[in-house]
mmCIF file of C-alpha atoms in Angstrom:
data_model
loop_
_atom_site.group_PDB
_atom_site.id
_atom_site.type_symbol
_atom_site.label_atom_id
_atom_site.label_comp_id
_atom_site.label_asym_id
_atom_site.label_seq_id
_atom_site.Cartn_x
_atom_site.Cartn_y
_atom_site.Cartn_z
ATOM 1 C CA MET A 1396 0.255 0.315 -0.357
ATOM 2 C CA ALA A 1397 3.346 2.503 1.091
ATOM 3 C CA ILE A 1398 3.932 1.692 -2.606
ATOM 4 C CA TYR A 1399 0.781 2.336 -4.650
ATOM 5 C CA ASN A 1400 0.404 5.989 -2.260
ATOM 6 C CA TYR A 1401 4.018 7.138 -4.048
ATOM 7 C CA ALA A 1402 2.857 6.399 -7.578
ATOM 8 C CA LEU A 1403 -0.428 8.426 -6.927
ATOM 9 C CA PHE A 1404 1.824 10.760 -5.479
ATOM 10 C CA LEU A 1405 4.300 10.875 -8.264
ATOM 11 C CA HIS A 1406 0.501 10.365 -10.843
ATOM 12 C CA ILE A 1407 -0.347 13.318 -8.925
ATOM 13 C CA VAL A 1408 2.370 15.443 -9.574
ATOM 14 C CA GLY A 1409 2.724 14.553 -13.485
ATOM 15 C CA ALA A 1410 -0.290 15.427 -14.184
ATOM 16 C CA LEU A 1411 -0.014 18.963 -12.918
ATOM 17 C CA THR A 1412 3.262 19.488 -14.025
ATOM 18 C CA LEU A 1413 1.573 17.926 -17.950
ATOM 19 C CA GLY A 1414 -1.323 20.456 -17.166
ATOM 20 C CA VAL A 1415 1.162 23.791 -16.557
ATOM 21 C CA ALA A 1416 3.033 23.159 -20.238
ATOM 22 C CA ASN A 1417 -0.249 22.432 -22.153
ATOM 23 C CA ALA A 1418 -0.891 25.957 -20.992
ATOM 24 C CA VAL A 1419 2.096 27.293 -21.504
ATOM 25 C CA ALA A 1420 1.387 25.656 -25.298
ATOM 26 C CA LEU A 1421 -1.436 27.171 -25.766
ATOM 27 C CA LEU A 1422 -0.534 30.786 -24.093
ATOM 28 C CA VAL A 1423 2.996 30.343 -26.959
ATOM 29 C CA PHE A 1424 0.746 29.764 -28.967
ATOM 30 C CA SER A 1425 -1.534 32.771 -28.412
ATOM 31 C CA GLY A 1426 1.556 35.261 -28.216
ATOM 32 C CA ILE A 1427 3.188 33.450 -31.031
ATOM 33 C CA ARG A 1428 -0.429 34.745 -33.424
ATOM 34 C CA SER A 1429 -0.806 37.462 -32.149
ATOM 35 C CA ALA A 1430 2.783 38.891 -31.923
ATOM 36 C CA ASN A 1431 3.311 41.638 -34.796
ATOM 37 C CA ALA A 1432 7.202 42.049 -34.592
ATOM 38 C CA THR A 1433 10.449 38.848 -35.076
ATOM 39 C CA ALA A 1434 11.469 39.835 -32.066
ATOM 40 C CA GLU A 1435 7.687 39.115 -30.261
ATOM 41 C CA MET A 1436 8.341 35.958 -32.082
ATOM 42 C CA ARG A 1437 11.260 35.048 -31.152
ATOM 43 C CA PHE A 1438 10.216 35.230 -27.292
ATOM 44 C CA TRP A 1439 7.603 33.548 -27.224
ATOM 45 C CA GLY A 1440 9.583 30.414 -29.355
ATOM 46 C CA SER A 1441 12.622 30.607 -26.894
ATOM 47 C CA LEU A 1442 10.111 30.225 -23.898
ATOM 48 C CA ALA A 1443 8.212 27.168 -25.731
ATOM 49 C CA ARG A 1444 12.374 25.340 -26.204
ATOM 50 C CA ARG A 1445 12.917 25.847 -22.475
ATOM 51 C CA THR A 1446 9.931 24.490 -21.731
ATOM 52 C CA ARG A 1447 9.801 20.994 -24.628
ATOM 53 C CA SER A 1448 11.084 18.570 -21.888
ATOM 54 C CA LEU A 1449 8.264 19.575 -19.459
ATOM 55 C CA THR A 1450 5.385 16.885 -21.721
ATOM 56 C CA THR A 1451 7.847 14.432 -22.510
ATOM 57 C CA ILE A 1452 9.052 14.194 -18.632
ATOM 58 C CA SER A 1453 5.685 14.684 -16.870
ATOM 59 C CA ALA A 1454 3.842 12.093 -19.523
ATOM 60 C CA ILE A 1455 6.377 9.469 -18.683
ATOM 61 C CA VAL A 1456 6.243 9.742 -14.581
ATOM 62 C CA LEU A 1457 2.082 10.350 -15.368
ATOM 63 C CA LEU A 1458 2.398 6.451 -17.502
ATOM 64 C CA LEU A 1459 4.899 4.896 -15.066
ATOM 65 C CA SER A 1460 2.907 5.589 -11.924
ATOM 66 C CA GLY A 1461 -0.809 5.213 -13.593
ATOM 67 C CA GLY A 1462 0.561 1.610 -15.023
ATOM 68 C CA TYR A 1463 1.410 0.718 -12.443
ATOM 69 C CA MET A 1464 -1.876 1.516 -9.698
ATOM 70 C CA ALA A 1465 -3.855 -0.011 -12.627
ATOM 71 C CA PHE A 1466 -1.713 -3.587 -12.670
ATOM 72 C CA VAL A 1467 -2.066 -4.140 -8.515
ATOM 73 C CA SER A 1468 -5.479 -1.881 -8.259
ATOM 74 C CA TRP A 1469 -7.460 -1.157 -10.746
ATOM 75 C CA GLY A 1470 -7.127 -3.603 -13.840
ATOM 76 C CA TRP A 1471 -6.869 -3.173 -17.335
ATOM 77 C CA ALA A 1472 -10.286 -4.202 -18.091
ATOM 78 C CA THR A 1473 -11.075 -0.867 -16.580
ATOM 79 C CA PRO A 1474 -13.157 1.362 -19.446
ATOM 80 C CA TRP A 1475 -11.974 4.656 -18.698
ATOM 81 C CA ILE A 1476 -8.186 3.769 -17.526
ATOM 82 C CA ASP A 1477 -7.967 1.863 -21.085
ATOM 83 C CA ILE A 1478 -9.597 5.244 -22.800
ATOM 84 C CA SER A 1479 -6.570 7.327 -20.211
ATOM 85 C CA LEU A 1480 -3.871 5.610 -21.775
ATOM 86 C CA ALA A 1481 -5.119 5.750 -25.124
ATOM 87 C CA LEU A 1482 -5.737 9.680 -25.537
ATOM 88 C CA MET A 1483 -1.988 9.684 -23.641
ATOM 89 C CA VAL A 1484 -1.159 7.853 -27.456
ATOM 90 C CA ALA A 1485 -3.304 10.622 -28.908
ATOM 91 C CA MET A 1486 -1.498 13.464 -27.280
ATOM 92 C CA ALA A 1487 1.552 12.050 -28.010
ATOM 93 C CA ALA A 1488 1.014 11.439 -31.476
ATOM 94 C CA LEU A 1489 -0.695 14.269 -31.965
ATOM 95 C CA GLY A 1490 2.490 16.741 -30.952
ATOM 96 C CA ALA A 1491 4.625 14.306 -32.720
ATOM 97 C CA ARG A 1492 2.867 13.948 -36.588
ATOM 98 C CA LEU A 1493 0.961 16.731 -36.046
ATOM 99 C CA ILE A 1494 2.273 19.825 -33.675
ATOM 100 C CA GLY A 1495 5.832 19.688 -33.702
ATOM 101 C CA PRO A 1496 6.858 19.425 -37.539
ATOM 102 C CA ARG A 1497 4.520 22.615 -38.391
ATOM 103 C CA PHE A 1498 5.365 24.438 -35.408
ATOM 104 C CA GLY A 1499 9.367 23.031 -35.775
ATOM 105 C CA LYS A 1500 8.646 25.062 -39.627
ATOM 106 C CA VAL A 1501 8.216 27.955 -37.883
ATOM 107 C CA GLY A 1502 10.722 28.079 -35.929
ATOM 108 C CA ALA A 1503 12.770 27.710 -38.753
ATOM 109 C CA ALA A 1504 10.316 30.557 -40.536
ATOM 110 C CA ILE A 1505 12.138 32.872 -37.479
ATOM 111 C CA ALA A 1506 14.717 32.355 -36.931
ATOM 112 C CA GLN A 1507 15.936 33.242 -40.602
ATOM 113 C CA ALA A 1508 13.773 36.131 -40.817
ATOM 114 C CA GLY A 1509 14.844 39.756 -40.054
ATOM 115 C CA ASP A 1510 13.419 42.062 -37.311
ATOM 116 C CA GLY A 1511 11.135 43.870 -38.001
ATOM 117 C CA LEU A 1512 7.070 43.524 -38.524
ATOM 118 C CA VAL A 1513 5.652 39.576 -39.619
ATOM 119 C CA THR A 1514 6.158 38.678 -43.310
ATOM 120 C CA PRO A 1515 3.020 37.098 -44.964
ATOM 121 C CA GLU A 1516 4.765 34.078 -45.449
ATOM 122 C CA LEU A 1517 5.664 33.855 -41.656
ATOM 123 C CA ARG A 1518 2.296 35.311 -41.062
ATOM 124 C CA ARG A 1519 0.860 32.529 -42.954
ATOM 125 C CA LEU A 1520 3.123 29.347 -41.292
ATOM 126 C CA ARG A 1521 1.996 30.623 -37.533
ATOM 127 C CA ASP A 1522 -1.186 31.397 -38.914
ATOM 128 C CA ASP A 1523 -2.203 26.849 -40.366
ATOM 129 C CA GLN A 1524 -5.786 26.768 -38.970
ATOM 130 C CA THR A 1525 -4.256 22.800 -38.675
ATOM 131 C CA LEU A 1526 -1.542 23.652 -36.086
ATOM 132 C CA TRP A 1527 -4.017 25.801 -34.799
ATOM 133 C CA ILE A 1528 -6.266 23.123 -33.650
ATOM 134 C CA GLY A 1529 -4.334 20.835 -32.839
ATOM 135 C CA VAL A 1530 -2.796 22.154 -30.098
ATOM 136 C CA SER A 1531 -6.454 23.083 -29.405
ATOM 137 C CA VAL A 1532 -7.301 19.176 -29.485
ATOM 138 C CA SER A 1533 -4.116 18.362 -27.321
ATOM 139 C CA ALA A 1534 -6.289 20.457 -24.589
ATOM 140 C CA ALA A 1535 -9.400 19.295 -24.701
ATOM 141 C CA LEU A 1536 -7.291 15.116 -24.690
ATOM 142 C CA TYR A 1537 -5.374 16.404 -21.077
ATOM 143 C CA LEU A 1538 -8.830 17.577 -19.988
ATOM 144 C CA SER A 1539 -10.880 14.721 -20.618
ATOM 145 C CA ILE A 1540 -8.283 12.569 -19.046
ATOM 146 C CA ILE A 1541 -8.092 14.426 -15.821
ATOM 147 C CA PHE A 1542 -11.540 13.889 -15.269
ATOM 148 C CA LEU A 1543 -12.280 10.273 -16.312
ATOM 149 C CA MET A 1544 -9.137 9.799 -13.385
ATOM 150 C CA SER A 1545 -11.293 12.051 -11.032
ATOM 151 C CA VAL A 1546 -14.969 10.332 -11.733
ATOM 152 C CA LYS A 1547 -14.101 6.811 -12.837
ATOM 153 C CA PRO A 1548 -17.079 6.922 -15.249
ATOM 154 C CA ALA A 1549 -18.148 4.103 -17.444
ATOM 155 C CA LEU A 1550 -17.871 3.147 -20.814
ATOM 156 C CA LEU A 1551 -20.249 5.252 -22.652
ATOM 157 C CA PRO A 1552 -20.008 8.430 -20.350
ATOM 158 C CA SER A 1553 -16.166 8.149 -20.457
ATOM 159 C CA LEU A 1554 -16.292 8.234 -24.737
ATOM 160 C CA LEU A 1555 -19.492 10.716 -24.512
ATOM 161 C CA THR A 1556 -16.951 12.458 -22.754
ATOM 162 C CA VAL A 1557 -14.169 12.745 -25.173
ATOM 163 C CA LEU A 1558 -15.934 13.418 -27.811
ATOM 164 C CA VAL A 1559 -18.007 16.872 -26.362
ATOM 165 C CA ALA A 1560 -14.027 18.066 -25.806
ATOM 166 C CA LEU A 1561 -13.440 17.546 -28.731
ATOM 167 C CA VAL A 1562 -15.883 19.469 -30.540
ATOM 168 C CA LEU A 1563 -15.665 22.242 -28.386
ATOM 169 C CA ALA A 1564 -11.753 21.813 -28.872
ATOM 170 C CA VAL A 1565 -12.346 22.541 -32.639
ATOM 171 C CA VAL A 1566 -15.445 25.130 -32.053
ATOM 172 C CA VAL A 1567 -12.949 27.404 -29.911
ATOM 173 C CA ALA A 1568 -10.309 27.135 -32.147
ATOM 174 C CA LEU A 1569 -12.454 27.464 -35.721
ATOM 175 C CA THR A 1570 -13.617 30.931 -32.891
ATOM 176 C CA LEU A 1571 -10.736 32.423 -32.267
ATOM 177 C CA ARG A 1572 -8.980 31.495 -35.791
ATOM 178 C CA ALA A 1573 -11.725 33.618 -36.946
ATOM 179 C CA ARG A 1574 -11.569 36.518 -34.305
ATOM 180 C CA MET A 1575 -7.994 37.531 -34.866
ATOM 181 C CA ALA A 1576 -8.380 37.655 -38.725
ATOM 182 C CA GLY A 1577 -11.460 39.393 -38.284
ATOM 183 C CA GLU A 1578 -8.835 42.045 -36.577
ATOM 184 C CA ARG A 1579 -6.324 41.846 -38.361
ATOM 185 C CA GLY A 1580 -8.198 42.733 -41.801
ATOM 186 C CA VAL A 1581 -10.458 45.844 -40.964
ATOM 187 C CA THR A 1582 -11.085 47.427 -43.594
ATOM 188 C CA HIS A 1583 -10.777 51.156 -43.925
ATOM 189 C CA THR A 1584 -14.019 53.698 -45.495
ATOM 190 C CA PRO A 1585 -11.886 55.878 -47.262
ATOM 191 C CA THR A 1586 -12.761 59.827 -47.006
ATOM 192 C CA PRO A 1587 -14.142 62.335 -48.939
ATOM 193 C CA ALA A 1588 -10.793 63.492 -49.813
ATOM 194 C CA SER A 1589 -8.955 60.235 -50.656
ATOM 195 C CA VAL A 1590 -11.576 60.324 -53.325
ATOM 196 C CA SER A 1591 -10.527 60.312 -56.887
ATOM 197 C CA ARG A 1592 -11.735 62.685 -59.154
#
């Protein structure tokens, strides 16, 4: 029982740390997308690099401690445990196959860009809709895991939780993207003095 309690402590620490990593990721992407100058984007990019290992370490701690508790107490036929494990795998795949490569392109473009305003090419890369949705979905998967760990629902409510979280993540990402695009694309009504005769 003593070992289980230590595992539970590590599991909670891993979950909290992964939450911090997700919050930092959302902050970084929000900062990069709202930046008007490359210097601002470099600042947010450096913050992302400094916290990159946080996600990997916290995920390993979470999986190892959770796996031990499932093995000695809960068993692997528990729906919320199996779905939580699948969500962790999905988060890892999402980061490795989608978020990481696309954000890497943004980072490379920032490194090559000179000082001054954000170039159209750099703006196109950082405004990638797929990248923004991927970050939002990753955060939604994390929140789903926390909910499943806390409530421990049956199979159907667990699946419904994940579905609702994913739909909300996509809706929020698209809404924020449309709002930011509207703020950048403000049109100016011509004044009488500017009308050519």
